[in-house]
Coordinates of C-alpha atoms in Angstrom, one line a residue:
M1 CA -12.4 -3.7 10.8
A2 CA -12.7 -0.4 8.9
D3 CA -15.9 0.6 7.3
S4 CA -14.4 2.8 4.6
S5 CA -11.4 3.4 2.5
T6 CA -10.6 6.5 4.5
T7 CA -9.9 4.5 7.6
L8 CA -7.6 2.2 5.6
I9 CA -5.6 5.2 4.4
S10 CA -5.3 6.7 7.8
A11 CA -4.2 3.4 9.4
Q12 CA -1.1 3.3 7.3
A13 CA -0.5 7.0 7.3
R14 CA 3.3 6.9 7.7
S15 CA 4.2 3.4 6.7
G16 CA 5.6 2.1 3.4
W17 CA 7.1 5.5 2.5
I18 CA 10.7 4.4 2.0
R19 CA 12.1 1.9 -0.4
L20 CA 14.8 -0.5 0.7
R21 CA 16.8 0.5 -2.4
T22 CA 17.0 4.1 -1.0
L23 CA 18.6 3.0 2.3
I24 CA 20.9 0.6 0.5
L25 CA 22.2 3.5 -1.7
L26 CA 22.7 5.8 1.3
R27 CA 24.6 3.1 3.1
W28 CA 26.9 2.5 0.1
I29 CA 27.7 6.2 0.2
A30 CA 28.4 6.0 3.9
I31 CA 30.6 3.0 3.5
I32 CA 32.7 4.7 0.8
G33 CA 33.0 7.8 3.0
Q34 CA 34.1 5.7 6.0
I35 CA 36.7 3.8 4.0
M36 CA 38.1 7.1 2.6
A37 CA 38.2 8.7 6.0
I38 CA 40.1 5.8 7.6
T39 CA 42.5 5.6 4.6
V40 CA 43.3 9.3 4.7
A41 CA 43.7 9.3 8.5
S42 CA 46.1 6.4 8.5
R43 CA 48.1 7.1 5.3
V44 CA 48.1 10.9 5.1
F45 CA 48.0 12.0 8.7
D46 CA 49.9 8.9 10.1
L47 CA 47.3 8.2 12.8
Q48 CA 47.4 4.8 14.5
I49 CA 43.9 3.4 14.0
E50 CA 42.7 -0.1 14.7
L51 CA 42.4 -0.9 11.0
G52 CA 41.4 -4.5 11.5
W53 CA 38.5 -3.7 13.8
C54 CA 37.4 -0.7 11.7
L55 CA 37.4 -2.8 8.5
L56 CA 35.4 -5.5 10.3
V57 CA 32.7 -3.0 11.3
I58 CA 32.6 -1.6 7.8
G59 CA 32.5 -5.1 6.4
A60 CA 29.4 -5.9 8.5
A61 CA 27.7 -3.0 6.7
V62 CA 28.8 -4.2 3.3
I63 CA 27.5 -7.7 4.0
T64 CA 24.2 -6.3 5.2
N65 CA 23.8 -4.3 2.0
L66 CA 24.7 -7.3 -0.2
V67 CA 22.2 -9.5 1.5
A68 CA 19.4 -6.9 1.2
T69 CA 20.3 -6.3 -2.4
Y70 CA 20.0 -10.0 -3.5
V71 CA 17.3 -11.2 -1.2
Y72 CA 14.6 -8.6 -1.7
P73 CA 13.3 -7.1 -5.0
E74 CA 14.3 -3.6 -5.9
S75 CA 10.7 -2.3 -5.4
K76 CA 10.6 -3.5 -1.8
R77 CA 9.0 -0.9 0.5
L78 CA 9.9 -1.2 4.2
T79 CA 7.4 -1.3 7.0
D80 CA 8.0 0.9 10.1
Q81 CA 9.6 -1.9 12.0
Q82 CA 11.9 -2.9 9.2
S83 CA 13.1 0.7 8.7
V84 CA 13.7 1.0 12.4
A85 CA 15.8 -2.1 12.4
L86 CA 18.0 -1.0 9.5
L87 CA 18.5 2.5 11.0
L88 CA 19.3 1.1 14.4
F89 CA 22.0 -1.0 12.7
D90 CA 23.4 2.1 11.0
T91 CA 23.4 4.0 14.2
C92 CA 25.2 1.3 16.2
Q93 CA 27.7 0.7 13.4
L94 CA 28.6 4.3 13.3
G95 CA 28.8 4.4 17.1
V96 CA 31.3 1.5 17.1
L97 CA 33.4 3.3 14.5
I98 CA 33.4 6.5 16.6
F99 CA 34.5 4.5 19.6
L100 CA 37.4 3.0 17.6
T101 CA 38.5 6.4 16.2
G102 CA 38.8 8.8 19.1
G103 CA 35.2 9.3 20.4
L104 CA 34.1 12.9 20.4
N105 CA 37.7 13.9 19.5
N106 CA 36.6 12.7 16.0
P107 CA 34.8 15.5 14.1
F108 CA 32.8 12.9 12.1
A109 CA 30.9 12.0 15.3
L110 CA 28.2 14.5 14.3
L111 CA 27.1 12.1 11.5
I112 CA 25.3 10.2 14.3
M113 CA 22.4 12.6 13.5
A114 CA 21.9 11.3 10.0
P115 CA 19.8 8.2 10.8
I116 CA 17.6 10.4 13.1
A117 CA 16.9 12.8 10.2
V118 CA 15.8 9.9 8.0
S119 CA 13.6 8.4 10.7
A120 CA 11.9 11.8 11.5
T121 CA 11.1 12.2 7.8
V122 CA 9.5 8.8 7.1
L123 CA 8.8 6.9 10.3
S124 CA 6.4 7.2 13.2
L125 CA 7.1 9.4 16.3
R126 CA 7.6 6.4 18.5
S127 CA 10.3 5.0 16.1
T128 CA 12.0 8.4 15.9
L129 CA 12.1 8.7 19.7
L130 CA 13.6 5.2 20.0
L131 CA 16.3 6.0 17.4
G132 CA 17.0 9.3 19.1
A133 CA 17.4 7.8 22.5
V134 CA 19.8 5.1 21.2
A135 CA 21.9 7.8 19.3
L136 CA 22.1 10.0 22.4
L137 CA 23.1 7.0 24.6
I138 CA 25.8 6.0 22.1
I139 CA 27.2 9.6 21.9
T140 CA 27.2 9.9 25.7
L141 CA 29.1 6.6 26.1
V142 CA 31.8 7.4 23.4
A143 CA 32.3 10.8 25.1
K144 CA 33.8 8.8 28.1
F145 CA 34.9 5.5 26.6
Y146 CA 36.9 5.4 23.4
L147 CA 40.2 4.4 21.8
P148 CA 42.4 7.6 21.6
L149 CA 43.8 8.9 18.3
Q150 CA 47.6 9.0 18.3
T151 CA 50.4 9.3 15.8
S152 CA 53.2 6.8 15.2
D153 CA 55.4 9.0 17.5
G154 CA 52.9 8.5 20.4
F155 CA 51.4 11.9 20.3
V156 CA 47.7 11.7 21.4
F157 CA 45.1 14.0 19.8
A158 CA 42.7 15.0 22.5
L159 CA 40.4 18.1 22.8
P160 CA 40.1 19.9 26.2
D161 CA 37.3 18.6 28.3
L162 CA 35.3 21.8 27.9
F163 CA 35.4 21.4 24.1
V164 CA 34.4 17.7 24.3
F165 CA 31.5 18.7 26.5
G166 CA 30.5 21.5 24.1
F167 CA 30.7 19.1 21.2
W168 CA 28.5 16.6 23.1
I169 CA 25.9 19.4 23.9
S170 CA 25.9 20.5 20.2
I171 CA 25.2 17.0 19.0
V172 CA 22.4 16.5 21.5
I173 CA 20.8 19.8 20.6
G174 CA 21.3 19.2 16.9
T175 CA 19.8 15.7 17.1
V176 CA 16.7 17.0 18.9
F177 CA 16.3 20.1 16.7
L178 CA 16.9 18.3 13.4
G179 CA 14.7 15.4 14.3
G180 CA 11.8 17.6 15.5
Y181 CA 12.1 19.9 12.5
A182 CA 12.1 17.0 10.0
Y183 CA 9.2 15.3 11.7
R184 CA 7.1 18.5 11.8
V185 CA 7.7 19.4 8.2
S186 CA 7.0 15.8 6.9
S187 CA 3.8 15.7 9.0
E188 CA 2.6 18.9 7.5
I189 CA 3.3 17.7 4.0
H190 CA 1.5 14.4 4.7
S191 CA -1.5 16.3 6.2
M192 CA -1.7 18.4 3.0
S193 CA -1.6 15.3 0.8
Q194 CA -4.3 13.7 2.9
A195 CA -6.4 16.8 2.6
L196 CA -6.0 16.8 -1.2
L197 CA -6.9 13.1 -1.3
A198 CA -10.0 13.7 0.8
T199 CA -10.9 16.6 -1.6
Q200 CA -10.5 14.3 -4.6
M201 CA -12.6 11.6 -3.0
A202 CA -15.4 14.1 -2.1
L203 CA -15.4 15.4 -5.7
S204 CA -15.6 11.8 -7.0
R205 CA -18.5 11.0 -4.7
E206 CA -20.3 14.2 -5.6
Q207 CA -19.9 13.3 -9.3
K208 CA -21.4 9.9 -8.7
L209 CA -24.3 11.4 -6.8
T210 CA -24.9 13.9 -9.6
D211 CA -25.0 11.1 -12.1
L212 CA -27.3 9.1 -9.8
G213 CA -29.5 12.1 -9.4
G214 CA -29.9 12.4 -13.2
V215 CA -30.9 8.8 -13.5
V216 CA -33.4 9.0 -10.6
A217 CA -34.9 12.2 -12.0
A218 CA -35.4 10.5 -15.4
A219 CA -36.9 7.5 -13.7
A220 CA -39.2 9.7 -11.6
H221 CA -40.3 11.5 -14.7
E222 CA -41.0 8.3 -16.6
L223 CA -42.8 6.6 -13.7
G224 CA -44.7 9.7 -12.6
T225 CA -47.6 9.1 -15.1
P226 CA -48.2 5.4 -14.4
L227 CA -47.9 5.9 -10.6
A228 CA -50.5 8.7 -10.9
T229 CA -52.8 6.5 -12.9
I230 CA -52.4 3.7 -10.4
K231 CA -53.3 6.1 -7.5
L232 CA -56.3 7.5 -9.4
V233 CA -57.7 4.1 -10.3
S234 CA -57.2 2.7 -6.8
S235 CA -59.0 5.8 -5.3
E236 CA -61.9 5.1 -7.6
M237 CA -61.9 1.5 -6.6
I238 CA -62.0 2.4 -2.9
D239 CA -65.1 4.6 -3.4
E240 CA -66.8 1.7 -5.3
L241 CA -65.9 -1.0 -2.8
Q242 CA -67.3 0.6 0.4
D243 CA -69.4 -2.5 1.1
Q244 CA -66.6 -5.1 0.3
D245 CA -64.1 -4.7 3.1
E246 CA -61.5 -7.1 1.8
L247 CA -61.3 -5.7 -1.7
R248 CA -61.4 -2.1 -0.4
E249 CA -58.4 -2.9 1.9
D250 CA -56.5 -4.3 -1.1
A251 CA -57.2 -1.1 -3.1
E252 CA -56.1 1.0 -0.2
L253 CA -52.9 -1.0 0.0
I254 CA -52.3 -0.4 -3.7
R255 CA -52.8 3.3 -3.3
S256 CA -50.5 3.5 -0.3
Q257 CA -47.7 1.6 -2.1
A258 CA -48.0 3.9 -5.1
D259 CA -47.6 6.8 -2.7
R260 CA -44.6 5.1 -1.2
C261 CA -43.0 4.6 -4.6
R262 CA -43.3 8.3 -5.4
E263 CA -41.8 9.2 -2.0
I264 CA -38.9 6.8 -2.5
L265 CA -38.2 8.4 -5.9
R266 CA -38.4 11.9 -4.4
S267 CA -36.1 10.9 -1.6
M268 CA -33.5 9.4 -3.9
G269 CA -33.7 12.5 -6.1
R270 CA -32.7 14.7 -3.1
A271 CA -29.7 12.6 -2.0
G272 CA -28.0 9.3 -2.7
K273 CA -28.2 6.5 -0.2
D274 CA -25.5 4.4 1.4
D275 CA -26.9 0.9 0.8
K276 CA -25.4 -1.2 3.6
H277 CA -26.4 -4.3 1.8
L278 CA -23.8 -3.5 -1.0
R279 CA -20.9 -3.0 1.4
R280 CA -20.1 -6.7 1.5
A281 CA -20.4 -9.8 -0.8
P282 CA -19.1 -13.3 -1.2
L283 CA -15.5 -13.5 -2.3
E284 CA -16.4 -15.0 -5.7
A285 CA -19.0 -12.2 -6.4
V286 CA -16.4 -9.5 -5.6
I287 CA -13.8 -11.0 -7.8
E288 CA -16.2 -11.4 -10.7
E289 CA -17.4 -7.9 -10.2
A290 CA -13.8 -6.6 -10.5
A291 CA -13.1 -8.6 -13.6
E292 CA -16.5 -8.0 -15.3
P293 CA -15.5 -5.0 -17.5
H294 CA -12.8 -7.2 -19.2
V295 CA -14.9 -10.4 -19.7
N296 CA -16.1 -9.5 -23.2
R297 CA -12.8 -8.3 -24.7
G298 CA -12.1 -11.3 -26.9
K299 CA -10.0 -13.2 -24.4
D300 CA -11.3 -16.2 -22.3
I301 CA -11.4 -15.4 -18.5
E302 CA -11.8 -18.5 -16.4
F303 CA -12.7 -18.2 -12.7
I304 CA -11.4 -21.2 -10.6
L305 CA -12.2 -21.9 -7.0
V306 CA -9.1 -23.6 -5.5
G307 CA -9.6 -26.1 -2.6
G308 CA -12.8 -24.8 -1.1
D309 CA -16.5 -25.2 -0.9
S310 CA -18.3 -22.4 -2.9
D311 CA -21.3 -22.6 -0.5
R312 CA -19.1 -21.8 2.5
Q313 CA -16.9 -19.1 1.0
P314 CA -16.0 -16.0 3.1
V315 CA -18.0 -12.8 2.8
V316 CA -15.6 -9.9 2.3
M317 CA -15.9 -6.1 2.4
R318 CA -16.3 -4.5 -1.1
Y319 CA -13.6 -2.0 -0.6
P320 CA -13.2 0.3 -3.6
E321 CA -9.4 -0.2 -3.3
L322 CA -9.8 -4.0 -3.6
I323 CA -12.1 -4.0 -6.6
H324 CA -10.1 -1.3 -8.5
G325 CA -6.8 -3.0 -7.7
V326 CA -7.9 -6.5 -8.9
R327 CA -9.6 -4.9 -11.9
N328 CA -6.3 -3.3 -13.0
L329 CA -4.5 -6.6 -12.6
V330 CA -7.1 -8.4 -14.7
Q331 CA -6.9 -5.7 -17.3
N332 CA -3.1 -6.1 -17.5
A333 CA -3.4 -9.8 -17.9
V334 CA -6.1 -9.5 -20.7
D335 CA -3.9 -6.8 -22.5
F336 CA -0.9 -9.1 -22.7
T337 CA -2.3 -12.7 -22.8
D338 CA -2.4 -14.7 -26.0
T339 CA -5.8 -16.3 -25.5
R340 CA -6.7 -17.0 -21.9
V341 CA -6.6 -15.6 -18.4
W342 CA -7.1 -17.7 -15.3
V343 CA -8.4 -16.0 -12.1
E344 CA -7.9 -18.4 -9.2
F345 CA -9.2 -17.7 -5.7
G346 CA -9.4 -19.6 -2.5
W347 CA -8.9 -19.4 1.3
S348 CA -7.4 -21.2 4.3
D349 CA -8.1 -20.8 8.0
S350 CA -6.0 -17.6 8.1
K351 CA -5.5 -16.3 4.5
I352 CA -7.5 -15.3 1.4
F353 CA -5.8 -15.3 -1.9
V354 CA -6.4 -14.4 -5.6
R355 CA -4.1 -15.5 -8.4
I356 CA -4.2 -13.9 -11.9
I357 CA -2.4 -15.9 -14.5
D358 CA -2.2 -15.5 -18.3
N359 CA -0.6 -17.4 -21.2
G360 CA 1.3 -14.5 -22.7
K361 CA 5.0 -13.7 -22.8
G362 CA 5.2 -12.9 -19.1
F363 CA 7.1 -10.2 -17.3
P364 CA 10.6 -9.2 -18.7
T365 CA 13.1 -10.8 -16.4
Q366 CA 15.0 -7.5 -15.9
L367 CA 11.9 -5.7 -14.7
I368 CA 10.4 -8.2 -12.2
G369 CA 12.3 -6.6 -9.3
R370 CA 10.9 -3.2 -10.2
I371 CA 7.2 -4.2 -10.6
G372 CA 5.2 -1.7 -8.5
D373 CA 7.3 1.3 -9.4
P374 CA 5.6 3.9 -11.4
F375 CA 6.5 4.5 -15.1
V376 CA 8.1 1.1 -15.7
R377 CA 7.0 0.5 -19.3
R378 CA 6.6 -2.4 -21.6
R379 CA 5.8 -5.7 -20.0
G380 CA 6.9 -7.6 -23.1
G381 CA 10.1 -5.6 -23.7
G382 CA 11.1 -4.3 -27.2
A383 CA 9.4 -7.1 -29.1
E384 CA 6.1 -6.3 -27.4
S385 CA 6.3 -2.7 -28.4
A386 CA 6.8 -3.8 -32.0
V387 CA 3.7 -5.9 -31.8
R388 CA 1.7 -3.3 -29.9
P389 CA 3.1 0.1 -31.1
G390 CA 2.2 3.0 -28.8
Y391 CA 1.1 0.8 -25.9
E392 CA 2.4 1.8 -22.5
G393 CA 1.9 -0.9 -19.9
M394 CA 3.4 -1.8 -16.6
G395 CA 3.5 1.8 -15.5
L396 CA 1.3 3.9 -13.3
G397 CA -1.7 1.6 -13.5
L398 CA 0.1 -1.3 -11.8
F399 CA 1.6 1.1 -9.3
I400 CA -1.8 2.3 -8.4
A401 CA -3.2 -1.2 -8.3
K402 CA -0.4 -2.4 -6.0
T403 CA -0.7 0.6 -3.7
L404 CA -4.5 0.3 -3.4
L405 CA -4.4 -3.4 -2.6
E406 CA -1.7 -2.9 0.0
R407 CA -4.0 -0.4 1.7
T408 CA -6.4 -3.2 2.2
G409 CA -3.7 -5.3 3.9
A410 CA -2.8 -7.3 0.8
T411 CA 0.7 -8.7 -0.1
L412 CA 1.5 -9.0 -3.8
S413 CA 4.0 -11.3 -5.5
F414 CA 4.9 -11.3 -9.2
S415 CA 6.5 -14.1 -11.2
N416 CA 6.5 -15.9 -14.6
G417 CA 5.1 -19.3 -15.3
S418 CA 7.9 -20.5 -17.5
D419 CA 11.5 -19.9 -18.6
P420 CA 11.6 -17.3 -21.4
F421 CA 14.1 -19.5 -23.3
L422 CA 11.7 -22.4 -23.7
T423 CA 10.3 -23.1 -27.2
D424 CA 6.5 -22.8 -27.8
S425 CA 6.1 -26.6 -27.6
E426 CA 7.9 -26.7 -24.2
R427 CA 6.0 -23.9 -22.6
P428 CA 3.2 -25.0 -20.1
E429 CA -0.3 -23.8 -20.5
Q430 CA -0.1 -21.2 -17.8
S431 CA 3.1 -19.8 -19.2
G432 CA 2.7 -16.1 -18.8
A433 CA 2.7 -13.7 -15.9
H434 CA 1.6 -14.8 -12.4
V435 CA 0.3 -12.3 -9.9
E436 CA -0.7 -13.5 -6.4
V437 CA -2.6 -11.3 -4.0
T438 CA -2.9 -12.5 -0.4
W439 CA -4.8 -11.1 2.6
S440 CA -5.1 -12.1 6.2
R441 CA -8.8 -13.0 6.6
A442 CA -9.1 -10.5 9.5
D443 CA -8.3 -7.7 7.1
I444 CA -11.2 -8.0 4.6
E445 CA -13.5 -10.7 5.9
V446 CA -16.8 -9.8 7.5
D447 CA -17.3 -11.4 10.9
P448 CA -19.7 -14.4 10.3
S449 CA -22.0 -13.3 13.1
A450 CA -22.2 -9.8 11.7
A451 CA -22.9 -11.2 8.2
T452 CA -26.2 -12.6 9.4
A453 CA -27.1 -9.7 11.6
P454 CA -29.6 -7.0 10.6
L455 CA -27.9 -4.3 8.5
G456 CA -29.8 -1.4 9.9
E457 CA -31.3 1.5 8.1
N458 CA -29.7 2.9 5.0
I459 CA -28.3 6.4 5.7
Q460 CA -28.4 9.3 3.2
F461 CA -25.1 10.8 2.2
S462 CA -24.6 14.1 3.9

């Protein structure tokens, strides 16, 4: 388990970069191009092509796109494994089409490099090498095994073997060069973004330490006089109690503790401290801490433990991403609720979940699939903007909250608690937006044995 947000960021360095909608759009473009190429080849150039098999292969891509479009939300971001699976499908589909249309005698065979370029840009090196190996295997097979292109008169279009070999070499070199170049450039861009993020985090921490230093300096100034008085009086008591050992030891203890207080204030003034005790807390305490800034905003916030014993709740890491993400979700609920927000939380043997529910109008139906994209505005649609003129919700804040929570291993789902066409009397109490955040316990829970072990010495920030 990571001890800081930096580890969480690094662990998911190249995952979740590509949206499913992007691959769907690219595949539609490829499908249209494949249909046009086959149509022109058969109608204009009178080439004898296995149209039935070709249309069957293209139809498989169409069905895959339709299923992905209607099963998953528009804002779905693919994991590394999911992206590899889709790109492998595209590579194999294109390889079968090349086999059916003349092998390397077909100039469109070079398009086999396209999935490799996409993979090298957004996926891990292992995934890119896997896709590259599959593409090179396919292009090698279709160089020897393919259905020849021929006209209705029986004339067969075939390049000389030397040209076929040269074409194969060019595709191999192009695949390796294009994949390596794209991977290198994207890695450098990502490294720069990580460096900028680290700089931002360092500046933020420095600002907090500066603020802390001001508070500590003020405290040291205010406490300096009473501590000096305590030390002076205790020193006088030590001189007067030379013949009363027990009382003299008490006075010496008072003086030593006053010195210790002054040393602590001086130490805290020099540098902040990483208090290990504050790194973790019970689940309920973390959720209440996240929601605390919005408790007194005129809306009722009710915290509900679902199906668990509050005395045996898991102790979780107080990741800044977790607290800030949940806080943004609670803020969104408070902004749009009519009167009340419910924050439900609980756990099972393998999962920890938090549900944030309100009794407002809910998410607009047409935007539910895009929740999590930046700059998607107006949770309540046009009517909401009339009620709350100038308010811009459902935009970058929710995108940041979703991204931060996903960095902690969370999975988010968004829904509405009722049908928007119901009348006010028919709507249930929890009729507004429902947001559920789910973690695997291993992602955020502190190991029970570690929770009761000594924390160790607090370490000063460097």
